[in-house]
Amino acid sequence: MDEARPARMSAADASSAHDMEVVMNVGSASSQSPIAELTRLAVAARTAKHAEQQATSPAVQALQLENVKAIAAGKIDTYA
């Protein structure tokens, strides 16, 4: 049987998945000009770098942990 997977992806995982999709789409896109292609590649690279920085940021990880603790303690209404 497959390993258990979490029901939801974390924000970092979702962002990384989106970045990979963007990079794959950039590689397969037929552009009108080389400048447009280079611009799309630059944006994809910057987006991937930003996601990597956020995913490894201790401050972001600490904030996510505090949110999980607050939700578990019932301090945050997730149904609002």
C-alpha positions as YAML, in Angstrom:
chain: A
units: angstrom
residues:
- id: 1
  name: MET
  ca: [0.00, 0.00, 0.00]
- id: 2
  name: ASP
  ca: [1.22, 3.54, -0.68]
- id: 3
  name: GLU
  ca: [2.67, 5.60, 2.11]
- id: 4
  name: ALA
  ca: [0.20, 7.87, 3.86]
- id: 5
  name: ARG
  ca: [0.18, 11.34, 2.36]
- id: 6
  name: PRO
  ca: [-0.95, 14.50, 4.11]
- id: 7
  name: ALA
  ca: [-4.42, 15.67, 3.12]
- id: 8
  name: ARG
  ca: [-3.15, 19.14, 2.26]
- id: 9
  name: MET
  ca: [0.12, 20.43, 0.92]
- id: 10
  name: SER
  ca: [1.97, 23.07, 2.89]
- id: 11
  name: ALA
  ca: [2.28, 26.52, 1.37]
- id: 12
  name: ALA
  ca: [5.93, 25.84, 0.52]
- id: 13
  name: ASP
  ca: [5.06, 22.53, -1.18]
- id: 14
  name: ALA
  ca: [2.26, 24.14, -3.16]
- id: 15
  name: SER
  ca: [4.53, 26.99, -4.18]
- id: 16
  name: SER
  ca: [7.27, 24.58, -5.25]
- id: 17
  name: ALA
  ca: [4.80, 22.50, -7.25]
- id: 18
  name: HIS
  ca: [3.55, 25.65, -8.97]
- id: 19
  name: ASP
  ca: [7.13, 26.76, -9.70]
- id: 20
  name: MET
  ca: [7.96, 23.42, -11.29]
- id: 21
  name: GLU
  ca: [4.81, 23.70, -13.42]
- id: 22
  name: VAL
  ca: [5.84, 27.21, -14.50]
- id: 23
  name: VAL
  ca: [9.33, 26.02, -15.43]
- id: 24
  name: MET
  ca: [7.92, 23.07, -17.39]
- id: 25
  name: ASN
  ca: [5.49, 25.35, -19.23]
- id: 26
  name: VAL
  ca: [8.28, 27.81, -20.03]
- id: 27
  name: GLY
  ca: [10.36, 25.04, -21.55]
- id: 28
  name: SER
  ca: [7.53, 23.84, -23.78]
- id: 29
  name: ALA
  ca: [6.15, 27.23, -24.79]
- id: 30
  name: SER
  ca: [6.78, 28.42, -28.30]
- id: 31
  name: SER
  ca: [7.53, 32.10, -27.96]
- id: 32
  name: GLN
  ca: [7.14, 34.89, -30.47]
- id: 33
  name: SER
  ca: [10.59, 36.29, -29.68]
- id: 34
  name: PRO
  ca: [13.78, 35.34, -27.87]
- id: 35
  name: ILE
  ca: [13.29, 38.33, -25.54]
- id: 36
  name: ALA
  ca: [9.90, 37.00, -24.43]
- id: 37
  name: GLU
  ca: [11.43, 33.57, -23.83]
- id: 38
  name: LEU
  ca: [14.27, 35.04, -21.76]
- id: 39
  name: THR
  ca: [11.81, 37.13, -19.76]
- id: 40
  name: ARG
  ca: [9.71, 34.06, -18.94]
- id: 41
  name: LEU
  ca: [12.84, 32.14, -17.92]
- id: 42
  name: ALA
  ca: [13.99, 35.01, -15.68]
- id: 43
  name: VAL
  ca: [10.60, 35.19, -13.97]
- id: 44
  name: ALA
  ca: [10.53, 31.41, -13.46]
- id: 45
  name: ALA
  ca: [14.04, 31.45, -11.97]
- id: 46
  name: ARG
  ca: [13.20, 34.35, -9.65]
- id: 47
  name: THR
  ca: [9.99, 32.63, -8.54]
- id: 48
  name: ALA
  ca: [11.82, 29.37, -7.83]
- id: 49
  name: LYS
  ca: [14.52, 31.21, -5.86]
- id: 50
  name: HIS
  ca: [11.88, 33.05, -3.81]
- id: 51
  name: ALA
  ca: [10.05, 29.79, -3.02]
- id: 52
  name: GLU
  ca: [13.30, 28.15, -1.96]
- id: 53
  name: GLN
  ca: [14.12, 31.04, 0.36]
- id: 54
  name: GLN
  ca: [10.68, 30.92, 1.95]
- id: 55
  name: ALA
  ca: [10.74, 27.16, 2.29]
- id: 56
  name: THR
  ca: [14.03, 27.22, 4.17]
- id: 57
  name: SER
  ca: [13.33, 30.31, 6.26]
- id: 58
  name: PRO
  ca: [13.37, 29.47, 9.99]
- id: 59
  name: ALA
  ca: [11.03, 32.39, 10.64]
- id: 60
  name: VAL
  ca: [8.43, 31.00, 8.22]
- id: 61
  name: GLN
  ca: [8.76, 27.52, 9.70]
- id: 62
  name: ALA
  ca: [8.32, 28.90, 13.23]
- id: 63
  name: LEU
  ca: [5.25, 30.87, 12.17]
- id: 64
  name: GLN
  ca: [3.71, 27.81, 10.52]
- id: 65
  name: LEU
  ca: [4.35, 25.76, 13.67]
- id: 66
  name: GLU
  ca: [2.69, 28.42, 15.84]
- id: 67
  name: ASN
  ca: [-0.33, 28.45, 13.52]
- id: 68
  name: VAL
  ca: [-0.65, 24.67, 13.75]
- id: 69
  name: LYS
  ca: [-0.43, 24.86, 17.54]
- id: 70
  name: ALA
  ca: [-3.05, 27.64, 17.68]
- id: 71
  name: ILE
  ca: [-5.43, 25.70, 15.43]
- id: 72
  name: ALA
  ca: [-4.94, 22.54, 17.51]
- id: 73
  name: ALA
  ca: [-5.65, 24.50, 20.70]
- id: 74
  name: GLY
  ca: [-8.84, 25.90, 19.18]
- id: 75
  name: LYS
  ca: [-7.61, 29.50, 19.23]
- id: 76
  name: ILE
  ca: [-8.20, 29.93, 15.49]
- id: 77
  name: ASP
  ca: [-11.59, 29.21, 13.93]
- id: 78
  name: THR
  ca: [-10.76, 27.33, 10.73]
- id: 79
  name: TYR
  ca: [-14.41, 27.30, 9.65]
- id: 80
  name: ALA
  ca: [-14.76, 31.09, 9.43]
...
